[in-house]
Each structure stands twice: as structure tokens, then as C-alpha cells.
Amino acid sequence: MNRNLLTILLLIGYTYLIFNFLTAEYSLTSRIFYALNFISLSLILLAKAKSKKLNKNTHFLDEVQLVLEKSYSTIMYILNIALVISFISFLTGFIYLREEYPQFILYSIVLLLMTFYYIKLFYEDKHNIIYMNKKNVNFNNSELECQLQLDDGEKNVLLKQLVNFYKSTIILMFITEITLMFYSIISSNYQTVSMVLIAIVIFISSSLLITTNVYTNHN
């Protein structure tokens, strides 16, 4: 899809959410979930705006390089927050609003997919530019130590273990969230607090994963 067209669709969706939120009559619970979708979309737009400020032609100055790397990390964190919020909105909305306001579930699914898309798009576009002089570490490579080229072998092992731990934790937490969602629906014993707490764990783990990958690229 053309990126400019996608941006236009994002802005149209953003305007629609604001208009509908201000004009339609919803219950407090519905407005909370509506606000979650609104926040998620706002973060996606903020990340997209920040990504345009990354300049390919200023890569060779050390001071600018540091700024670019910090900007890259910031945008990844913003998209990470948007992903977690839209995921919470989808799960809890499916539990509470699937019959009364099924469109909210659709909004959350669309935002969830869009966030995944932008994370992938931003990574593919900017990662090699920001770190063009640094090796992209493939932790599936059997010769990881040679790839990282660090003096301390224990640091290599630690980085590999951290990344694998964060990835495993995130996957398990996502599966747990989905399981709790269906359990809440089937048993009518809603696990909202647990789901929110697990989502926080997902956010922390994914943020640490971003930090670890950025640190690895510095080496």
C-alpha cells in the first residue's frame, strides 16, 4: 500500500474517532475503550511524524549519530506502547463490548495490525540507515561470538540469553492474555486486572528487548 495513502487513511480514521467520541452517546466503559483506541492511533501518528525527522544524510557525524540512535529507540518505544494499548483494548473490549459495540473490536484489530505493520516498516526502513556501519546481530547464527566481536565472551552469552528470554516471555504473555480472554468469556469470571498487569509485563519485556538490541548494535 502507498505510504502517503496510508497516512491519509490514518488521519481520516483519527478525525472519525474524535468526531464520533464527541458526538455519540456511550457509556463510561465504552468511552474508556474508545479512548484506548484513540491513544493507540495517536501514538502511531506521533511515531510516524518523528520518523520523518530522521535524516539519511547526517549519518557521518558522531553527535548526530547519537541523536539518530536515540530517536530510533524513542520511536520504537512509542510504537511498542501503541501495540500494548491496542492489544489491551482488543482483549478487554472483546470481553465487555463484543455484543453491544462490536465495532470497537474491529477498531482495535485494525490498530493492532497497523501497529505491527508500522513496526515492521520502520525497522526495515530505518534500522540499516541508523546502524549502517554496525553489524545487525542475528542471534540464530551459531557463530554469534564471531559476529558480535566483543572482547568479553561472557557478555556475548549474556546478550543472547537476555534476548531469548525477552522473546520467550513476550510470546508466553501474549498466549496467556488470549487464554485469559476466553476464560473470562466462558466462565464470566473476568480477569481484567490480571490482563492489564500481564500487558504491563509485555511492555516492560518488549522495551528491554529494544534496549538490548540497541546496545548490541553499539558493539
PDB file of C-alpha atoms in Angstrom:
ATOM      1  CA  MET A   1       0.000   0.000   0.000  1.00  0.00           C
ATOM      2  CA  ASN A   2       1.225   3.530  -0.819  1.00  0.00           C
ATOM      3  CA  ARG A   3       2.554   5.104   2.369  1.00  0.00           C
ATOM      4  CA  ASN A   4       1.059   8.519   1.654  1.00  0.00           C
ATOM      5  CA  LEU A   5      -2.331   6.893   1.124  1.00  0.00           C
ATOM      6  CA  LEU A   6      -1.932   5.020   4.387  1.00  0.00           C
ATOM      7  CA  THR A   7      -1.134   8.275   6.184  1.00  0.00           C
ATOM      8  CA  ILE A   8      -4.265   9.876   4.736  1.00  0.00           C
ATOM      9  CA  LEU A   9      -6.347   6.916   5.911  1.00  0.00           C
ATOM     10  CA  LEU A  10      -4.808   7.250   9.367  1.00  0.00           C
ATOM     11  CA  LEU A  11      -5.755  10.922   9.542  1.00  0.00           C
ATOM     12  CA  ILE A  12      -9.279  10.171   8.337  1.00  0.00           C
ATOM     13  CA  GLY A  13      -9.612   7.490  10.986  1.00  0.00           C
ATOM     14  CA  TYR A  14      -8.234   9.863  13.609  1.00  0.00           C
ATOM     15  CA  THR A  15     -10.761  12.544  12.676  1.00  0.00           C
ATOM     16  CA  TYR A  16     -13.579   9.999  12.707  1.00  0.00           C
ATOM     17  CA  LEU A  17     -12.631   8.773  16.175  1.00  0.00           C
ATOM     18  CA  ILE A  18     -12.615  12.303  17.576  1.00  0.00           C
ATOM     19  CA  PHE A  19     -15.924  13.225  15.943  1.00  0.00           C
ATOM     20  CA  ASN A  20     -17.645  10.018  16.997  1.00  0.00           C
ATOM     21  CA  PHE A  21     -16.279  10.250  20.534  1.00  0.00           C
ATOM     22  CA  LEU A  22     -17.612  13.789  20.961  1.00  0.00           C
ATOM     23  CA  THR A  23     -20.998  13.346  19.283  1.00  0.00           C
ATOM     24  CA  ALA A  24     -22.142   9.789  20.039  1.00  0.00           C
ATOM     25  CA  GLU A  25     -23.599   8.758  23.376  1.00  0.00           C
ATOM     26  CA  TYR A  26     -21.638   5.953  25.000  1.00  0.00           C
ATOM     27  CA  SER A  27     -21.437   4.538  28.487  1.00  0.00           C
ATOM     28  CA  LEU A  28     -18.382   5.250  30.634  1.00  0.00           C
ATOM     29  CA  THR A  29     -16.976   1.782  29.941  1.00  0.00           C
ATOM     30  CA  SER A  30     -17.374   2.259  26.205  1.00  0.00           C
ATOM     31  CA  ARG A  31     -15.688   5.646  26.344  1.00  0.00           C
ATOM     32  CA  ILE A  32     -12.716   4.161  28.167  1.00  0.00           C
ATOM     33  CA  PHE A  33     -12.184   1.600  25.408  1.00  0.00           C
ATOM     34  CA  TYR A  34     -12.757   4.281  22.807  1.00  0.00           C
ATOM     35  CA  ALA A  35     -10.079   6.384  24.487  1.00  0.00           C
ATOM     36  CA  LEU A  36      -7.643   3.445  24.401  1.00  0.00           C
ATOM     37  CA  ASN A  37      -8.078   3.148  20.635  1.00  0.00           C
ATOM     38  CA  PHE A  38      -7.680   6.907  20.331  1.00  0.00           C
ATOM     39  CA  ILE A  39      -4.433   6.877  22.334  1.00  0.00           C
ATOM     40  CA  SER A  40      -3.065   3.986  20.293  1.00  0.00           C
ATOM     41  CA  LEU A  41      -3.760   5.760  16.999  1.00  0.00           C
ATOM     42  CA  SER A  42      -2.266   8.988  18.392  1.00  0.00           C
ATOM     43  CA  LEU A  43       0.945   7.164  19.251  1.00  0.00           C
ATOM     44  CA  ILE A  44       1.146   5.629  15.769  1.00  0.00           C
ATOM     45  CA  LEU A  45       0.800   9.085  14.206  1.00  0.00           C
ATOM     46  CA  LEU A  46       3.375  10.521  16.626  1.00  0.00           C
ATOM     47  CA  ALA A  47       5.839   7.774  15.746  1.00  0.00           C
ATOM     48  CA  LYS A  48       5.264   8.362  12.035  1.00  0.00           C
ATOM     49  CA  ALA A  49       5.852  12.108  12.452  1.00  0.00           C
ATOM     50  CA  LYS A  50       9.067  11.508  14.393  1.00  0.00           C
ATOM     51  CA  SER A  51      10.328   9.001  11.845  1.00  0.00           C
ATOM     52  CA  LYS A  52      10.256  11.685   9.144  1.00  0.00           C
ATOM     53  CA  LYS A  53      12.830  13.681  11.107  1.00  0.00           C
ATOM     54  CA  LEU A  54      15.487  11.036  10.733  1.00  0.00           C
ATOM     55  CA  ASN A  55      17.834  12.351   8.076  1.00  0.00           C
ATOM     56  CA  LYS A  56      19.831   9.861   5.999  1.00  0.00           C
ATOM     57  CA  ASN A  57      22.448  12.434   5.045  1.00  0.00           C
ATOM     58  CA  THR A  58      23.607  13.301   8.563  1.00  0.00           C
ATOM     59  CA  HIS A  59      24.828   9.841   9.489  1.00  0.00           C
ATOM     60  CA  PHE A  60      28.528  10.557   9.489  1.00  0.00           C
ATOM     61  CA  LEU A  61      28.784  12.987  12.432  1.00  0.00           C
ATOM     62  CA  ASP A  62      29.161  11.294  15.806  1.00  0.00           C
ATOM     63  CA  GLU A  63      26.935  13.801  17.607  1.00  0.00           C
ATOM     64  CA  VAL A  64      24.196  13.460  15.021  1.00  0.00           C
ATOM     65  CA  GLN A  65      24.617   9.684  15.009  1.00  0.00           C
ATOM     66  CA  LEU A  66      23.872   9.579  18.729  1.00  0.00           C
ATOM     67  CA  VAL A  67      20.759  11.712  18.215  1.00  0.00           C
ATOM     68  CA  LEU A  68      19.575   9.437  15.412  1.00  0.00           C
ATOM     69  CA  GLU A  69      20.035   6.340  17.543  1.00  0.00           C
ATOM     70  CA  LYS A  70      18.116   7.908  20.428  1.00  0.00           C
ATOM     71  CA  SER A  71      15.343   8.955  18.048  1.00  0.00           C
ATOM     72  CA  TYR A  72      15.192   5.434  16.639  1.00  0.00           C
ATOM     73  CA  SER A  73      14.830   3.963  20.130  1.00  0.00           C
ATOM     74  CA  THR A  74      12.197   6.549  21.097  1.00  0.00           C
ATOM     75  CA  ILE A  75      10.057   5.753  18.069  1.00  0.00           C
ATOM     76  CA  MET A  76      10.325   2.026  18.732  1.00  0.00           C
ATOM     77  CA  TYR A  77       9.215   2.627  22.330  1.00  0.00           C
ATOM     78  CA  ILE A  78       6.243   4.719  21.149  1.00  0.00           C
ATOM     79  CA  LEU A  79       5.139   2.021  18.717  1.00  0.00           C
ATOM     80  CA  ASN A  80       5.644  -0.542  21.459  1.00  0.00           C
ATOM     81  CA  ILE A  81       3.282   1.371  23.762  1.00  0.00           C
ATOM     82  CA  ALA A  82       0.734   1.709  20.949  1.00  0.00           C
ATOM     83  CA  LEU A  83       0.914  -2.043  20.357  1.00  0.00           C
ATOM     84  CA  VAL A  84       0.330  -2.897  24.024  1.00  0.00           C
ATOM     85  CA  ILE A  85      -2.552  -0.416  24.372  1.00  0.00           C
ATOM     86  CA  SER A  86      -4.330  -1.662  21.256  1.00  0.00           C
ATOM     87  CA  PHE A  87      -3.813  -5.244  22.444  1.00  0.00           C
ATOM     88  CA  ILE A  88      -5.364  -4.437  25.847  1.00  0.00           C
ATOM     89  CA  SER A  89      -8.208  -2.624  24.101  1.00  0.00           C
ATOM     90  CA  PHE A  90      -8.888  -5.628  21.878  1.00  0.00           C
ATOM     91  CA  LEU A  91      -8.862  -8.179  24.703  1.00  0.00           C
ATOM     92  CA  THR A  92     -10.940  -6.249  27.218  1.00  0.00           C
ATOM     93  CA  GLY A  93     -13.237  -4.869  24.530  1.00  0.00           C
ATOM     94  CA  PHE A  94     -13.914  -8.380  23.285  1.00  0.00           C
ATOM     95  CA  ILE A  95     -14.916  -9.374  26.811  1.00  0.00           C
ATOM     96  CA  TYR A  96     -17.152  -6.423  27.660  1.00  0.00           C
ATOM     97  CA  LEU A  97     -18.335  -4.864  24.398  1.00  0.00           C
ATOM     98  CA  ARG A  98     -18.471  -7.617  21.766  1.00  0.00           C
ATOM     99  CA  GLU A  99     -22.291  -7.685  21.827  1.00  0.00           C
ATOM    100  CA  GLU A 100     -23.120  -4.038  22.474  1.00  0.00           C
ATOM    101  CA  TYR A 101     -20.402  -2.341  20.400  1.00  0.00           C
ATOM    102  CA  PRO A 102     -18.747  -4.892  18.095  1.00  0.00           C
ATOM    103  CA  GLN A 103     -17.264  -2.043  16.044  1.00  0.00           C
ATOM    104  CA  PHE A 104     -14.889  -1.324  18.920  1.00  0.00           C
ATOM    105  CA  ILE A 105     -13.388  -4.760  18.473  1.00  0.00           C
ATOM    106  CA  LEU A 106     -12.871  -4.018  14.795  1.00  0.00           C
ATOM    107  CA  TYR A 107     -11.172  -0.698  15.633  1.00  0.00           C
ATOM    108  CA  SER A 108      -8.778  -2.460  17.997  1.00  0.00           C
ATOM    109  CA  ILE A 109      -7.941  -5.196  15.491  1.00  0.00           C
ATOM    110  CA  VAL A 110      -7.226  -2.626  12.778  1.00  0.00           C
ATOM    111  CA  LEU A 111      -4.999  -0.608  15.121  1.00  0.00           C
ATOM    112  CA  LEU A 112      -3.230  -3.757  16.261  1.00  0.00           C
ATOM    113  CA  LEU A 113      -2.442  -4.754  12.679  1.00  0.00           C
ATOM    114  CA  MET A 114      -1.410  -1.206  11.791  1.00  0.00           C
ATOM    115  CA  THR A 115       0.989  -1.060  14.729  1.00  0.00           C
ATOM    116  CA  PHE A 116       2.583  -4.356  13.712  1.00  0.00           C
ATOM    117  CA  TYR A 117       2.848  -3.038  10.150  1.00  0.00           C
ATOM    118  CA  TYR A 118       4.493   0.232  11.195  1.00  0.00           C
ATOM    119  CA  ILE A 119       6.956  -1.514  13.489  1.00  0.00           C
ATOM    120  CA  LYS A 120       7.998  -3.783  10.618  1.00  0.00           C
ATOM    121  CA  LEU A 121       8.035  -0.904   8.121  1.00  0.00           C
ATOM    122  CA  PHE A 122      10.014   1.421  10.379  1.00  0.00           C
ATOM    123  CA  TYR A 123      12.533  -1.276  11.263  1.00  0.00           C
ATOM    124  CA  GLU A 124      13.115  -2.183   7.612  1.00  0.00           C
ATOM    125  CA  ASP A 125      13.392   1.465   6.534  1.00  0.00           C
ATOM    126  CA  LYS A 126      15.485   2.935   9.311  1.00  0.00           C
ATOM    127  CA  HIS A 127      17.468   0.232  11.081  1.00  0.00           C
ATOM    128  CA  ASN A 128      20.110  -0.252   8.393  1.00  0.00           C
ATOM    129  CA  ILE A 129      20.343   3.517   7.880  1.00  0.00           C
ATOM    130  CA  ILE A 130      20.837   4.339  11.545  1.00  0.00           C
ATOM    131  CA  TYR A 131      23.259   1.461  12.076  1.00  0.00           C
ATOM    132  CA  MET A 132      24.796   1.313   8.604  1.00  0.00           C
ATOM    133  CA  ASN A 133      28.312   0.939   9.994  1.00  0.00           C
ATOM    134  CA  LYS A 134      27.338  -1.599  12.624  1.00  0.00           C
ATOM    135  CA  LYS A 135      26.504  -5.231  12.196  1.00  0.00           C
ATOM    136  CA  ASN A 136      22.930  -6.385  12.589  1.00  0.00           C
ATOM    137  CA  VAL A 137      23.151  -9.255  15.044  1.00  0.00           C
ATOM    138  CA  ASN A 138      21.443 -12.497  14.123  1.00  0.00           C
ATOM    139  CA  PHE A 139      21.059 -14.461  17.343  1.00  0.00           C
ATOM    140  CA  ASN A 140      20.169 -17.584  15.395  1.00  0.00           C
ATOM    141  CA  ASN A 141      23.679 -17.625  13.983  1.00  0.00           C
ATOM    142  CA  SER A 142      25.687 -20.471  15.505  1.00  0.00           C
ATOM    143  CA  GLU A 143      28.814 -18.289  15.413  1.00  0.00           C
ATOM    144  CA  LEU A 144      27.372 -15.471  17.488  1.00  0.00           C
ATOM    145  CA  GLU A 145      30.632 -14.714  19.271  1.00  0.00           C
ATOM    146  CA  CYS A 146      32.422 -14.032  15.997  1.00  0.00           C
ATOM    147  CA  GLN A 147      29.561 -11.859  14.798  1.00  0.00           C
ATOM    148  CA  LEU A 148      29.469  -9.647  17.874  1.00  0.00           C
ATOM    149  CA  GLN A 149      33.265  -9.347  18.046  1.00  0.00           C
ATOM    150  CA  LEU A 150      33.325  -8.451  21.733  1.00  0.00           C
ATOM    151  CA  ASP A 151      36.314  -8.972  23.993  1.00  0.00           C
ATOM    152  CA  ASP A 152      34.326 -10.495  26.821  1.00  0.00           C
ATOM    153  CA  GLY A 153      32.844 -13.862  25.840  1.00  0.00           C
ATOM    154  CA  GLU A 154      30.525 -13.848  28.824  1.00  0.00           C
ATOM    155  CA  LYS A 155      28.926 -10.651  27.523  1.00  0.00           C
ATOM    156  CA  ASN A 156      28.057 -12.456  24.293  1.00  0.00           C
ATOM    157  CA  VAL A 157      26.328 -15.247  26.162  1.00  0.00           C
ATOM    158  CA  LEU A 158      24.505 -12.784  28.409  1.00  0.00           C
ATOM    159  CA  LEU A 159      23.150 -10.782  25.481  1.00  0.00           C
ATOM    160  CA  LYS A 160      21.966 -13.928  23.746  1.00  0.00           C
ATOM    161  CA  GLN A 161      20.264 -15.184  26.891  1.00  0.00           C
ATOM    162  CA  LEU A 162      18.601 -11.824  27.523  1.00  0.00           C
ATOM    163  CA  VAL A 163      17.185 -11.557  24.020  1.00  0.00           C
ATOM    164  CA  ASN A 164      15.928 -15.142  24.066  1.00  0.00           C
ATOM    165  CA  PHE A 165      14.398 -14.598  27.494  1.00  0.00           C
ATOM    166  CA  TYR A 166      12.601 -11.416  26.443  1.00  0.00           C
ATOM    167  CA  LYS A 167      11.275 -13.015  23.257  1.00  0.00           C
ATOM    168  CA  SER A 168      10.062 -16.109  25.109  1.00  0.00           C
ATOM    169  CA  THR A 169       8.445 -14.009  27.825  1.00  0.00           C
ATOM    170  CA  ILE A 170       6.608 -11.833  25.314  1.00  0.00           C
ATOM    171  CA  ILE A 171       5.271 -14.824  23.376  1.00  0.00           C
ATOM    172  CA  LEU A 172       4.138 -16.608  26.547  1.00  0.00           C
ATOM    173  CA  MET A 173       2.464 -13.478  27.886  1.00  0.00           C
ATOM    174  CA  PHE A 174       0.558 -12.949  24.631  1.00  0.00           C
ATOM    175  CA  ILE A 175      -0.653 -16.547  24.780  1.00  0.00           C
ATOM    176  CA  THR A 176      -1.628 -16.074  28.431  1.00  0.00           C
ATOM    177  CA  GLU A 177      -3.596 -12.936  27.578  1.00  0.00           C
ATOM    178  CA  ILE A 178      -5.569 -14.724  24.868  1.00  0.00           C
ATOM    179  CA  THR A 179      -6.236 -17.624  27.247  1.00  0.00           C
ATOM    180  CA  LEU A 180      -7.492 -15.272  29.964  1.00  0.00           C
ATOM    181  CA  MET A 181      -9.756 -13.542  27.459  1.00  0.00           C
ATOM    182  CA  PHE A 182     -11.510 -16.781  26.531  1.00  0.00           C
ATOM    183  CA  TYR A 183     -11.582 -17.900  30.165  1.00  0.00           C
ATOM    184  CA  SER A 184     -13.289 -14.643  31.143  1.00  0.00           C
ATOM    185  CA  ILE A 185     -15.927 -15.084  28.444  1.00  0.00           C
ATOM    186  CA  ILE A 186     -16.630 -18.745  29.176  1.00  0.00           C
ATOM    187  CA  SER A 187     -16.644 -18.531  32.972  1.00  0.00           C
ATOM    188  CA  SER A 188     -17.960 -14.943  33.345  1.00  0.00           C
ATOM    189  CA  ASN A 189     -15.160 -14.555  35.875  1.00  0.00           C
ATOM    190  CA  TYR A 190     -13.491 -11.535  34.344  1.00  0.00           C
ATOM    191  CA  GLN A 191      -9.721 -11.330  34.682  1.00  0.00           C
ATOM    192  CA  THR A 192      -9.332  -7.694  33.659  1.00  0.00           C
ATOM    193  CA  VAL A 193      -6.803  -6.732  36.330  1.00  0.00           C
ATOM    194  CA  SER A 194      -4.658  -9.769  35.563  1.00  0.00           C
ATOM    195  CA  MET A 195      -4.777  -8.988  31.850  1.00  0.00           C
ATOM    196  CA  VAL A 196      -3.688  -5.393  32.414  1.00  0.00           C
ATOM    197  CA  LEU A 197      -0.835  -6.500  34.686  1.00  0.00           C
ATOM    198  CA  ILE A 198       0.322  -9.060  32.132  1.00  0.00           C
ATOM    199  CA  ALA A 199       0.173  -6.380  29.429  1.00  0.00           C
ATOM    200  CA  ILE A 200       2.490  -4.265  31.583  1.00  0.00           C
ATOM    201  CA  VAL A 201       4.901  -7.208  31.755  1.00  0.00           C
ATOM    202  CA  ILE A 202       4.708  -7.479  27.955  1.00  0.00           C
ATOM    203  CA  PHE A 203       5.528  -3.784  27.634  1.00  0.00           C
ATOM    204  CA  ILE A 204       8.481  -4.000  30.026  1.00  0.00           C
ATOM    205  CA  SER A 205       9.859  -7.117  28.335  1.00  0.00           C
ATOM    206  CA  SER A 206       9.495  -5.710  24.819  1.00  0.00           C
ATOM    207  CA  SER A 207      11.078  -2.410  25.909  1.00  0.00           C
ATOM    208  CA  LEU A 208      14.025  -4.285  27.394  1.00  0.00           C
ATOM    209  CA  LEU A 209      14.286  -6.258  24.163  1.00  0.00           C
ATOM    210  CA  ILE A 210      14.548  -2.996  22.201  1.00  0.00           C
ATOM    211  CA  THR A 211      17.174  -1.685  24.622  1.00  0.00           C
ATOM    212  CA  THR A 212      19.207  -4.891  24.437  1.00  0.00           C
ATOM    213  CA  ASN A 213      19.145  -4.919  20.631  1.00  0.00           C
ATOM    214  CA  VAL A 214      20.217  -1.261  20.523  1.00  0.00           C
ATOM    215  CA  TYR A 215      23.026  -1.951  22.991  1.00  0.00           C
ATOM    216  CA  THR A 216      24.157  -4.905  20.905  1.00  0.00           C
ATOM    217  CA  ASN A 217      24.328  -2.725  17.799  1.00  0.00           C
ATOM    218  CA  HIS A 218      26.644  -0.354  19.637  1.00  0.00           C
ATOM    219  CA  ASN A 219      29.108  -3.196  19.905  1.00  0.00           C
TER     220      ASN A 219
END
